[in-house]
Coordinates of C-alpha atoms in Angstrom, one line a residue:
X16 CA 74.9 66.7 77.0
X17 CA 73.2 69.1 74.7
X18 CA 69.5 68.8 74.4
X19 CA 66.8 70.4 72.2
X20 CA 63.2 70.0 71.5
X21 CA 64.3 66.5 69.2
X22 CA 67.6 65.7 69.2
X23 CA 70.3 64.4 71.9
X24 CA 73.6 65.8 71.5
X25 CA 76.5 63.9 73.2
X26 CA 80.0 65.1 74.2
X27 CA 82.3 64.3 71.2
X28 CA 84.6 61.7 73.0
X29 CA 81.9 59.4 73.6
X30 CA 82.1 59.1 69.9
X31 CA 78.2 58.4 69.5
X32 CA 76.2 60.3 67.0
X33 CA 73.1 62.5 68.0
X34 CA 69.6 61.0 68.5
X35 CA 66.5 61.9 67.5
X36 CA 64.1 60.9 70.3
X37 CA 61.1 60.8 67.5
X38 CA 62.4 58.5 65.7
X39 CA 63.1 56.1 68.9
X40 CA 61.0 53.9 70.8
X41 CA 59.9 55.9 73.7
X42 CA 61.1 53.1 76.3
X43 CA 64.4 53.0 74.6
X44 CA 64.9 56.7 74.1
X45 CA 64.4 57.0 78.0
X46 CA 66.3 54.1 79.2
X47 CA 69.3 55.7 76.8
X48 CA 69.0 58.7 78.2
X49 CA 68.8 57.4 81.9
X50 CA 72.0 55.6 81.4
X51 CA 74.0 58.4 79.5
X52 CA 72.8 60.8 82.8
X53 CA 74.8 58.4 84.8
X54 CA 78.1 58.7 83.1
X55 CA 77.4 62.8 82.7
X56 CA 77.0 62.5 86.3
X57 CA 80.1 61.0 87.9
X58 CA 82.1 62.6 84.8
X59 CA 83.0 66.0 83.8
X60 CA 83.3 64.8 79.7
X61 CA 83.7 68.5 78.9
X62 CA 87.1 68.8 80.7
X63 CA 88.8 65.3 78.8
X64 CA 89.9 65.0 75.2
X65 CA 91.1 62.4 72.8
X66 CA 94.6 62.9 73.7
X67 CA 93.9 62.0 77.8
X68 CA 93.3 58.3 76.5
X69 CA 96.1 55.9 75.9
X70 CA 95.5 53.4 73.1
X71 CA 94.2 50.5 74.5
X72 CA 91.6 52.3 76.0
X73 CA 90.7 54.1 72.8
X74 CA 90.5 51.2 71.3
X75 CA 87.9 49.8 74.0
X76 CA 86.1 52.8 73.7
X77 CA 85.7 52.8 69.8
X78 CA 84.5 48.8 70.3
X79 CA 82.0 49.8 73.3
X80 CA 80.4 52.8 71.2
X81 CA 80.0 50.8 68.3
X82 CA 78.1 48.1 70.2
X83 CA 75.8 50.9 71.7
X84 CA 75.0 51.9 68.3
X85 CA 74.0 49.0 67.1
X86 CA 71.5 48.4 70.0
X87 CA 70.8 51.9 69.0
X88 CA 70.1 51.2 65.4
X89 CA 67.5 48.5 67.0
X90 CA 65.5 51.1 69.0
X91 CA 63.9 52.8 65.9
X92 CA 60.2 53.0 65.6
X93 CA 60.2 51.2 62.4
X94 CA 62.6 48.2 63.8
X95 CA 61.8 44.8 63.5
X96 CA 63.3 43.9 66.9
X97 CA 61.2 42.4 69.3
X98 CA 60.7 44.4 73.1
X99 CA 62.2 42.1 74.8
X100 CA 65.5 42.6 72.5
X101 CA 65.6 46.4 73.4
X102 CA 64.1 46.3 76.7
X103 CA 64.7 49.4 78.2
X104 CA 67.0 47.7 81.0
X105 CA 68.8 45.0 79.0
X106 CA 71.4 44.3 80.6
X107 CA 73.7 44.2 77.4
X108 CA 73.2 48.0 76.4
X109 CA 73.5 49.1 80.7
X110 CA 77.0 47.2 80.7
X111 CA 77.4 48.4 77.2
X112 CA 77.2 52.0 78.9
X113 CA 78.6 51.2 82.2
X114 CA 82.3 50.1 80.9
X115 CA 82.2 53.2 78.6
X116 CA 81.3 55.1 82.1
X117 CA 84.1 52.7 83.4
X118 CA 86.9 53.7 81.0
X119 CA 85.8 57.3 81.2
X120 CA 86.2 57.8 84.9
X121 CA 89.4 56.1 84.7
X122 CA 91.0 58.4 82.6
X123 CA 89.5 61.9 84.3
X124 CA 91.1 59.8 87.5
X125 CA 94.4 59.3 85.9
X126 CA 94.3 62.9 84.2
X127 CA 93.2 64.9 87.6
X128 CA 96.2 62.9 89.6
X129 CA 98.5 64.2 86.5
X130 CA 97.4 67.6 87.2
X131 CA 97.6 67.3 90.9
X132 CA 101.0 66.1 90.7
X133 CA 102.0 68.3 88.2
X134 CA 101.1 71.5 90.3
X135 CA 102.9 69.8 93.0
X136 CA 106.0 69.5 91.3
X137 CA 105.5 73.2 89.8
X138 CA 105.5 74.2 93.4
X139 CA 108.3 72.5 94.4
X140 CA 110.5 73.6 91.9
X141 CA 109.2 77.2 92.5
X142 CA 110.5 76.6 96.2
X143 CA 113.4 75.3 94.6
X144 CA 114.1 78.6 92.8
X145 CA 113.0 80.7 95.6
X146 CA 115.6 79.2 98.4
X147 CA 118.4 78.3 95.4
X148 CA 120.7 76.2 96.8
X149 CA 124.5 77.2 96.0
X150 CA 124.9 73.9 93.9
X151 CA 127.8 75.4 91.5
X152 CA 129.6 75.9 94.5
X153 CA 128.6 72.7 96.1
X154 CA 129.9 71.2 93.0
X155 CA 132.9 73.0 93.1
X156 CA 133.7 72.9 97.2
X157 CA 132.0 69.4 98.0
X158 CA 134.2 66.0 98.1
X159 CA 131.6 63.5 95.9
X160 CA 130.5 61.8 99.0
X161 CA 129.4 65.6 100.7
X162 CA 128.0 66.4 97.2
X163 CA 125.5 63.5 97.2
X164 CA 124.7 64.1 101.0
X165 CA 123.9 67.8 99.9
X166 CA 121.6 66.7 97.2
X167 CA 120.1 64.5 99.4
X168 CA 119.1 66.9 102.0
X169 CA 117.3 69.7 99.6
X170 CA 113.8 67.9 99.4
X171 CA 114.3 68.2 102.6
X172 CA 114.6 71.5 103.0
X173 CA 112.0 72.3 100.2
X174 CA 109.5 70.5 102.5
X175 CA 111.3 72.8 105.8
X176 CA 110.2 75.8 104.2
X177 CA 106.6 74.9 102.4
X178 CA 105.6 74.0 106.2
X179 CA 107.6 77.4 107.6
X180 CA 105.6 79.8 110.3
X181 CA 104.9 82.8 107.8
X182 CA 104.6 85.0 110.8
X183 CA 107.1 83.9 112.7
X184 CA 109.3 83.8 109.0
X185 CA 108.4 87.6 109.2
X186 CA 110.1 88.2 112.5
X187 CA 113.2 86.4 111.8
X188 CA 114.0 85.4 108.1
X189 CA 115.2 82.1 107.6
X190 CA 114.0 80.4 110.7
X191 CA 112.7 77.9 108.7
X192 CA 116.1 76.7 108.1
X193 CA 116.2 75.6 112.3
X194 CA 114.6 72.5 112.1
X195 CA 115.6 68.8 111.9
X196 CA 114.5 68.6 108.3
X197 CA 117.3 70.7 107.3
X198 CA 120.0 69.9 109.5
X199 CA 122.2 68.2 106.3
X200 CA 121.4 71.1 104.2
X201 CA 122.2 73.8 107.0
X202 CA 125.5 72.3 107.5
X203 CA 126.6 71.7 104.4
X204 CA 125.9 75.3 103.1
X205 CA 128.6 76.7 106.3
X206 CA 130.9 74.3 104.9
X207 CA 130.1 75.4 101.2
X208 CA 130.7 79.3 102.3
X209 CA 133.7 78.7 104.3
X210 CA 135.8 76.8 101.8
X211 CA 135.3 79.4 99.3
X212 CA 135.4 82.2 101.4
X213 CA 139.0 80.4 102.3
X214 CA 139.3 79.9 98.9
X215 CA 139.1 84.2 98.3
X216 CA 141.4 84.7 101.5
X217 CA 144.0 82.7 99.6
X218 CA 143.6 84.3 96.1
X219 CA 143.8 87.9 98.1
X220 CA 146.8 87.1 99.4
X221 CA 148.4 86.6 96.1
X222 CA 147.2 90.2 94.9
X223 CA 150.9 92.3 94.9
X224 CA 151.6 95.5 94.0
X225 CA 151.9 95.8 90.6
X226 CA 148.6 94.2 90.2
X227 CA 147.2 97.4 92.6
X228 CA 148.8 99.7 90.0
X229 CA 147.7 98.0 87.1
X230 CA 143.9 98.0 88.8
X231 CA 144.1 101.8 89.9
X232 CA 145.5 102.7 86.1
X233 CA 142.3 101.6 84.9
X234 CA 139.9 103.1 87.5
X235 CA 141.4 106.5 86.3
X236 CA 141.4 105.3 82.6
X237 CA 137.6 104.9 82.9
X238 CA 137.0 107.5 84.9
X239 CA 138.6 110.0 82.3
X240 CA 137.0 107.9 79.8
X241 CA 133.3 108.7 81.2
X242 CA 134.1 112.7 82.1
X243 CA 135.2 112.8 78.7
X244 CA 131.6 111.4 77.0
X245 CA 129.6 113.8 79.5
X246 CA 128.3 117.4 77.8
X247 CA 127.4 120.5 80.1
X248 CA 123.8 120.8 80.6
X249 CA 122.0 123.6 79.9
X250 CA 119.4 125.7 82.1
X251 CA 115.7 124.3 82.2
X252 CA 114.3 128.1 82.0
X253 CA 115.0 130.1 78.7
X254 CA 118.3 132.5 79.7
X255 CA 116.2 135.8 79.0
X256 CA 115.0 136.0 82.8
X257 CA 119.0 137.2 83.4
X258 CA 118.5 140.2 82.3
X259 CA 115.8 141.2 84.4
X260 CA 117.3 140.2 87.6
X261 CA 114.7 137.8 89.3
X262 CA 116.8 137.7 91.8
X263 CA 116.6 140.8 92.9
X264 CA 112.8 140.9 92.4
X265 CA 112.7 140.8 96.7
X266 CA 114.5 139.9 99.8
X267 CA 115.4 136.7 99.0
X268 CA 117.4 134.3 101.1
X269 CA 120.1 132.9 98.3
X270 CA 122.1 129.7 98.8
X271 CA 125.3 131.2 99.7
X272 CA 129.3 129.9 98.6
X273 CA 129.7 127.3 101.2
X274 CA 126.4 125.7 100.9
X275 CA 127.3 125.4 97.5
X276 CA 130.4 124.0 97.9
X277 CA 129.3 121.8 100.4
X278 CA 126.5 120.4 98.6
X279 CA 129.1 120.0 95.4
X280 CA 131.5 118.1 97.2
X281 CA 129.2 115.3 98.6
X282 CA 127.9 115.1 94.9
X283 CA 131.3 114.9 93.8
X284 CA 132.5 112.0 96.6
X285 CA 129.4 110.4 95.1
X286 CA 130.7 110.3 92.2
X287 CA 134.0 109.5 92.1
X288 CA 135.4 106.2 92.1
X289 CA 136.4 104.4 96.0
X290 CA 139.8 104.1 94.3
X291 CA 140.1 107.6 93.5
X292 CA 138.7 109.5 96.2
X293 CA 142.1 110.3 98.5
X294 CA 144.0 111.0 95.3
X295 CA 141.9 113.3 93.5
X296 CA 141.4 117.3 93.9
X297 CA 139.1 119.5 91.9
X298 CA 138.2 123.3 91.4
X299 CA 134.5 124.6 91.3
X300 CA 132.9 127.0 88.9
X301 CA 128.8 127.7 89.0
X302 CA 126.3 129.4 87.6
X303 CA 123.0 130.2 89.4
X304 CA 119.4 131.0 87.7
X305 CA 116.3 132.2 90.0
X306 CA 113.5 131.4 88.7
X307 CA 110.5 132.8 89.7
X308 CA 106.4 131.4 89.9
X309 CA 103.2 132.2 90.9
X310 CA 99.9 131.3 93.1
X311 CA 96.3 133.1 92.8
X312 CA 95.6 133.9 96.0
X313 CA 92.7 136.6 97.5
X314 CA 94.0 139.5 99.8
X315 CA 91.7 142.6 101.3
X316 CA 89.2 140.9 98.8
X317 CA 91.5 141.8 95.7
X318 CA 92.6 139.1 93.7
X319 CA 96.5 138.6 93.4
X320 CA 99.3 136.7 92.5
X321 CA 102.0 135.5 94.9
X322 CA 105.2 135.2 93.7
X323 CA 107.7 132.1 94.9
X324 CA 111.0 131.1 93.6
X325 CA 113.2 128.7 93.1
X326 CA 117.3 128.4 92.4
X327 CA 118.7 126.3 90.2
X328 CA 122.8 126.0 90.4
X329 CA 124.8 124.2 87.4
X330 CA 128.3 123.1 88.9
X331 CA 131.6 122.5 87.2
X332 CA 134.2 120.6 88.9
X333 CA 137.8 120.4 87.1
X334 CA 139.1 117.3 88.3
X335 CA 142.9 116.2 89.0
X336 CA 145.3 113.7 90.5
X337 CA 146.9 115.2 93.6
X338 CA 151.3 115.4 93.4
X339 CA 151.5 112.6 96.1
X340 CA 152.3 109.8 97.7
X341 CA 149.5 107.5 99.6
X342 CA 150.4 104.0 101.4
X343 CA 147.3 101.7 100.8
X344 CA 147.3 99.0 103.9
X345 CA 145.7 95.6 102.7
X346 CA 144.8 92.8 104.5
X347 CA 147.5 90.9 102.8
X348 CA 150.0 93.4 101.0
X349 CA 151.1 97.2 101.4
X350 CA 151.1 99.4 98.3
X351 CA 152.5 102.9 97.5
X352 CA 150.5 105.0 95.6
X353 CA 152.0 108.2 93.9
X354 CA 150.2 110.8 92.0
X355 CA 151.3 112.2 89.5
X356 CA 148.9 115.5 89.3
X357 CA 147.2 114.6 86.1
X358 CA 143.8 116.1 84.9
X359 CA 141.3 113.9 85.0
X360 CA 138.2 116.5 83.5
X361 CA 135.2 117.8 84.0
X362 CA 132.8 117.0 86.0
X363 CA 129.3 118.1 85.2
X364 CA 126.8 118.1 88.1
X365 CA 122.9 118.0 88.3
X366 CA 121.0 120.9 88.6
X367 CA 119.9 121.4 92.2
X368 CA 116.4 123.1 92.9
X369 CA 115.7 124.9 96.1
X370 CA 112.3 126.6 97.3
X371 CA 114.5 130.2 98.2
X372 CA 112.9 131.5 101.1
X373 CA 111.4 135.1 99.9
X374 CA 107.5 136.1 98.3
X375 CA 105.9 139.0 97.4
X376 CA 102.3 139.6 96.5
X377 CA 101.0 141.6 93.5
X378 CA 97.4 142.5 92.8
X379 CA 96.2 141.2 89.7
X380 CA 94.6 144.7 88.4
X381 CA 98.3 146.0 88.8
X382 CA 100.0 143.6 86.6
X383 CA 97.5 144.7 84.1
X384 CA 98.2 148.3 84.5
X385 CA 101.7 147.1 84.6
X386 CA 102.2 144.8 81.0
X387 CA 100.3 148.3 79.7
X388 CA 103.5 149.9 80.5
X389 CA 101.1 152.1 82.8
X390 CA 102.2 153.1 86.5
X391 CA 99.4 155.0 87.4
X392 CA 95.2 154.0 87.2
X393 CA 91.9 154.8 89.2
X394 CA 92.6 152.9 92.4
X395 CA 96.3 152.7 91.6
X396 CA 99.1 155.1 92.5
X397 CA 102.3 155.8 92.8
X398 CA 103.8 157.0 96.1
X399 CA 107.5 156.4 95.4
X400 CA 109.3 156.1 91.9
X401 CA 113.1 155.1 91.9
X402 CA 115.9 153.3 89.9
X403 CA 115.6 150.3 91.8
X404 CA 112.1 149.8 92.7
X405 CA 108.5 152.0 92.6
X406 CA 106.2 151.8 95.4
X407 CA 102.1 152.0 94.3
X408 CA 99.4 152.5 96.8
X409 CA 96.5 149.9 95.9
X410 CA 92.8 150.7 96.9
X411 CA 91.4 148.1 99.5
X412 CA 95.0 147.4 100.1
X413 CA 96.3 148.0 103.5
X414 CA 99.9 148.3 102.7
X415 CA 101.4 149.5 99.7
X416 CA 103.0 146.9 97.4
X417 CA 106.8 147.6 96.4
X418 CA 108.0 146.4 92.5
X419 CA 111.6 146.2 91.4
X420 CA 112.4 147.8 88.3
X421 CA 113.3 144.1 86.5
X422 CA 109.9 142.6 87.7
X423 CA 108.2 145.4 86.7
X424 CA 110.2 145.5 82.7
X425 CA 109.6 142.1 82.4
X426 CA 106.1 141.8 82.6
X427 CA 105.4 144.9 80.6
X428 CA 108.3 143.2 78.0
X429 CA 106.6 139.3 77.7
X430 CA 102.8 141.2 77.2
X431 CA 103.8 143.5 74.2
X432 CA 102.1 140.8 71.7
X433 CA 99.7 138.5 74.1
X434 CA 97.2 139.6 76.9
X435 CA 98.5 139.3 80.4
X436 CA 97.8 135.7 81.6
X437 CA 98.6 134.0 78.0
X438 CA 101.8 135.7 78.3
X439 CA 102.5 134.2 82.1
X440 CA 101.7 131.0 81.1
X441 CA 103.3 130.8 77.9
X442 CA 106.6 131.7 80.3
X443 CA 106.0 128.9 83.0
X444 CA 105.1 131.5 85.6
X445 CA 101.7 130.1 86.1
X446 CA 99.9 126.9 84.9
X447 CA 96.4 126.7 83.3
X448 CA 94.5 127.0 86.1
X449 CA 96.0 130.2 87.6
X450 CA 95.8 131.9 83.6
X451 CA 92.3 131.3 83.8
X452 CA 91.8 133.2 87.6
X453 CA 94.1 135.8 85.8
X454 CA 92.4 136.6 82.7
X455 CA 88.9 136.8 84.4
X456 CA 90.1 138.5 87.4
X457 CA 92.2 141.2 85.0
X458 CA 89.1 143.2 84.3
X459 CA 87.5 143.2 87.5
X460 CA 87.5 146.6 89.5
X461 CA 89.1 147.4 92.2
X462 CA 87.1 147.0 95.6
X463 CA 85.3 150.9 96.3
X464 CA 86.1 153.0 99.2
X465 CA 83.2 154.4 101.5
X466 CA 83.2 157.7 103.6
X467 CA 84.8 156.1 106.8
X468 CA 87.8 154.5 104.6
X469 CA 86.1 151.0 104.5
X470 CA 86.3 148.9 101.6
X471 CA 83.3 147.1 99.4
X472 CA 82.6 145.3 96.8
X473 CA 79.7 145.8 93.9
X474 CA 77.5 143.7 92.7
X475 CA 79.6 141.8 90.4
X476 CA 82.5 140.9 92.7
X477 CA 79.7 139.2 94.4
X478 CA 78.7 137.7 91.0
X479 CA 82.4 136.0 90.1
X480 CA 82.8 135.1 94.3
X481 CA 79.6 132.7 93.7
X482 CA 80.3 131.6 90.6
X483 CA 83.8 130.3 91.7
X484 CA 82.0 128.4 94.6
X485 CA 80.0 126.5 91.9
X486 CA 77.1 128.4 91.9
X487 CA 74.8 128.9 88.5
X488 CA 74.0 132.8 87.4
X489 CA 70.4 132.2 87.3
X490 CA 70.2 131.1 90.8
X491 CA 72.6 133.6 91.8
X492 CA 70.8 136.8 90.4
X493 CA 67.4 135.2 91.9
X494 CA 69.3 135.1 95.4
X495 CA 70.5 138.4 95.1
X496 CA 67.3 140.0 94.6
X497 CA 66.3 138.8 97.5
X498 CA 69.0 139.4 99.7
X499 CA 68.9 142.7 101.4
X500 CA 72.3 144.2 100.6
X501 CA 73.9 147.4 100.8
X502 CA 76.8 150.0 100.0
X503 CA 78.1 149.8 103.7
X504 CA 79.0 145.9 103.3
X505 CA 82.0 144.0 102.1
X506 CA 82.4 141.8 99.5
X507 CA 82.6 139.1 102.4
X508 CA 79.4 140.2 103.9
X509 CA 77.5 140.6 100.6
X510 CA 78.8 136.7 99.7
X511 CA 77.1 135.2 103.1
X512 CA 74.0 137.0 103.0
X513 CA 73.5 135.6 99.1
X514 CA 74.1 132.5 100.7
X515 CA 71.7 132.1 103.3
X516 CA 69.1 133.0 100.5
X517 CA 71.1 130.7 97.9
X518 CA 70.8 127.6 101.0
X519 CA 67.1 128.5 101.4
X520 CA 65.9 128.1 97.7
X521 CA 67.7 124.2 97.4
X522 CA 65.8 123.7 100.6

């Protein structure tokens, strides 16, 4: 019940128009809307609609509502109805409203009960679907008589398992099915299972061996059918890393021929049909790719990038019926099998990816000097040039850092036309993240020596350390003016007596 400043707006399935309280006798007008308050208050009018009535009671309605416009029609200010005729509490226009209220309850009665016992029956058939009784097979293993006791007992156990122990449900599954409720239902489902698993017993037995032969024909008829569809993968990486041996970029610890073939052959049993797998042989062919990537990582305060790797193996295994003969033992029947040593084809099997135990760590300033196509630089030099590696002694480095020939021609090859970490990244070597630590880090110096051997860093190591931790330059250089630093310290020393100052000022 809508109401404004003037006018009374009523729900539409009272089917009485709006009022306007100034044009009503102010007695009236109240005693309306006393009686209306009563039916708004016993019923929710916003939840029915036309269609909850049936006929009869639309009917009653329609007649009640016109009566109560009438009486309405006598409330105006300008009627020529006596008070006593529209006395606020005449008992006409209160029973008028009263049935209306009547009729109204009535049907938000009836239409709640319809909703009640509709989501009842929603739950029960969502019982029903949950524990699904085996009724095609009931149907198909029950005598008529059994068949009606069966359908008999499932409200039965419907109501067995909305009343279960959830807990205890948890422990044990199906315990719900142990109680009296479902004592018809629980024995009637045995009987179902153990006619028809009687039923397969007797259908097995009638299997022979032709019908073995015919069965194991087709196996291998698919089987060829599916090797046949199947194309060879190809790599992930690009094939260009071949030539450059990443394999031999370190020590690494490579998968050798028996794990292979070990892992191939559980793939391949995996595979393989049940029917096929004592009369089939195969012969293995693989290819293996290392492929290598890197981490940023800080060592002797010189940036770097570690290098891991990983082996990826592409199996072929040729497939073929063995020259044999194989007596299959059945419950029921004995059959002979004899291969014939046909091919089958080729199996193709997924790539299998291995973290290959083996790193080595390059400084950052050296795979710059190194996609250059330089060996030597201030800080940088070589102590040992060969054919298979060249060995470079790194400033601030405590032990020198050995490069394989191929490492060292492939990162001077993928740099010809793009700087250093584009090129990485571009390859897969690195993602985003690292590029970023690689391009700034590329053109930082390498840490100073002093007298006694001792390295340090200047001013702007300790300018990029901070910044990494989040730091803003402004506060930074502030910091550092204040800090007492000097030649003797390391970069690490530097870094935590900025800090103190850095902590002090956000104080």
């Amino acid at each position: 019940m809508a109401e404004n400043e003037s006018m009374l707006v009523l729900a539409p399935i009272l089917h009485l128009p709006p009022v306007n309280k100034k044009q009503m006798l102010p007695y009236a007008h109240l005693s309306y809307l006393n009686l209306l308050k009563e039916i708004y208050d016993e019923v929710p009018l916003d939840e029915l609609c036309e269609d909850d009535l049936v006929e009869e009671e639309k009917v009653a309605g329609k007649k009640i509502a016109d009566k109560i416009i009438d009486w309405l029609g006598m409330c105006g200010e300008n009627s020529s109805q006596s008070v006593l005729t529209v006395y606020p509490y005449s008992r006409a226009i209160t029973d008028y409203v009263r049935d209306l209220k009547r009729i109204l309850k009535t049907v938000y009665e009836r239409k709640v009960e319809k909703q009640r016992q509709e989501a009842e029956k929603q739950k029960r058939l969502a019982v029903l679907k949950e524990i699904d009784p085996p009724l095609a097979d009931a149907k198909k293993y029950l005598t008529p008589e059994e068949m009606q006791l069966f359908l008999g007992s499932i409200p039965g156990a419907i109501d067995a398992y909305l009343d279960r122990d959830k807990k205890a449900e948890g422990y044990h599954p199906g315990i719900w099915l142990i109680t009296s409720k479902t004592f018809d239902y629980r024995y009637l489902v045995l009987i179902i299972k153990e006619r028809k698993e009687k039923e397969r017993r007797e259908k097995q037995a009638q299997i022979n061996h032709d019908q073995y032969i015919d069965r194991l024909s087709a196996a291998i008829e698919k089987f060829r059918a599916e090797l046949g569809k199947s194309k060879k993968p190809k790599f992930v990486h690009p094939p260009e890393l071949v030539k450059y041996e990443p394999d031999n970029w370190c020590e690494l610890e490579l998968l050798t021929n028996q794990q292979i073939q070990k892992w191939a052959e559980s793939k391949i049993f995996e595979r393989l049909p049940e029917t096929l797998t004592n009369l089939t042989k195969w012969k293995l062919n693989w290819q293996l790719q290392v492929i290598p990537n890197a981490e940023y990582e800080v060592f002797d305060n010189t940036p770097c990038l570690t290098w891991y790797f990983d082996t990826h193996i592409l199996v072929t295994a040729s497939l073929e019926l063995k020259k044999c003969v194989i007596r299959e033992h059945h419950p029921y029947y004995t059959a002979d099998v004899q291969g014939e040593g046909e091919k089958l084809g080729v199996l193709y099997l997924e790539h299998l990816e291995w973290l290959t135990p083996g790193t080595f760590t390059t400084p950052i300033a050296l795979l710059s000097l190194l996609a250059k196509g330089d060996l030597e630089a201030p800080g940088i030099t070589v102590t040992e040039h060969g054919y298979l590696f060249t060995t470079f002694a790194i400033q601030g480095f405590e032990e020198e850092v050995e490069i394989y020939d191929g490492f060292r021609k492939y990162i001077k090859d993928i740099s010809k036309d793009k700087p250093l970490a584009e090129a990485l990244l571009a390859k897969g070597l690195i993602d985003e993240d690292t590029a970023k630590f690689v391009e700034k880090k590329a053109a930082l110096p390498l840490p100073q020596l002093l007298g006694g051997g001792q390295p340090f860093s200047d001013d702007s190591d300790v300018m990029s350390a901070l910044e990494g931790m989040g730091y803003k330059n402004g506060d930074i250089d502030e910091a550092m003016g204040n800090a007492p630093l000097s030649p003797e310290m390391s970069l690490e020393e530097k870094v935590e007596t900025v800090l103190k100052f850095l902590d002090s000022n956000s104080l």
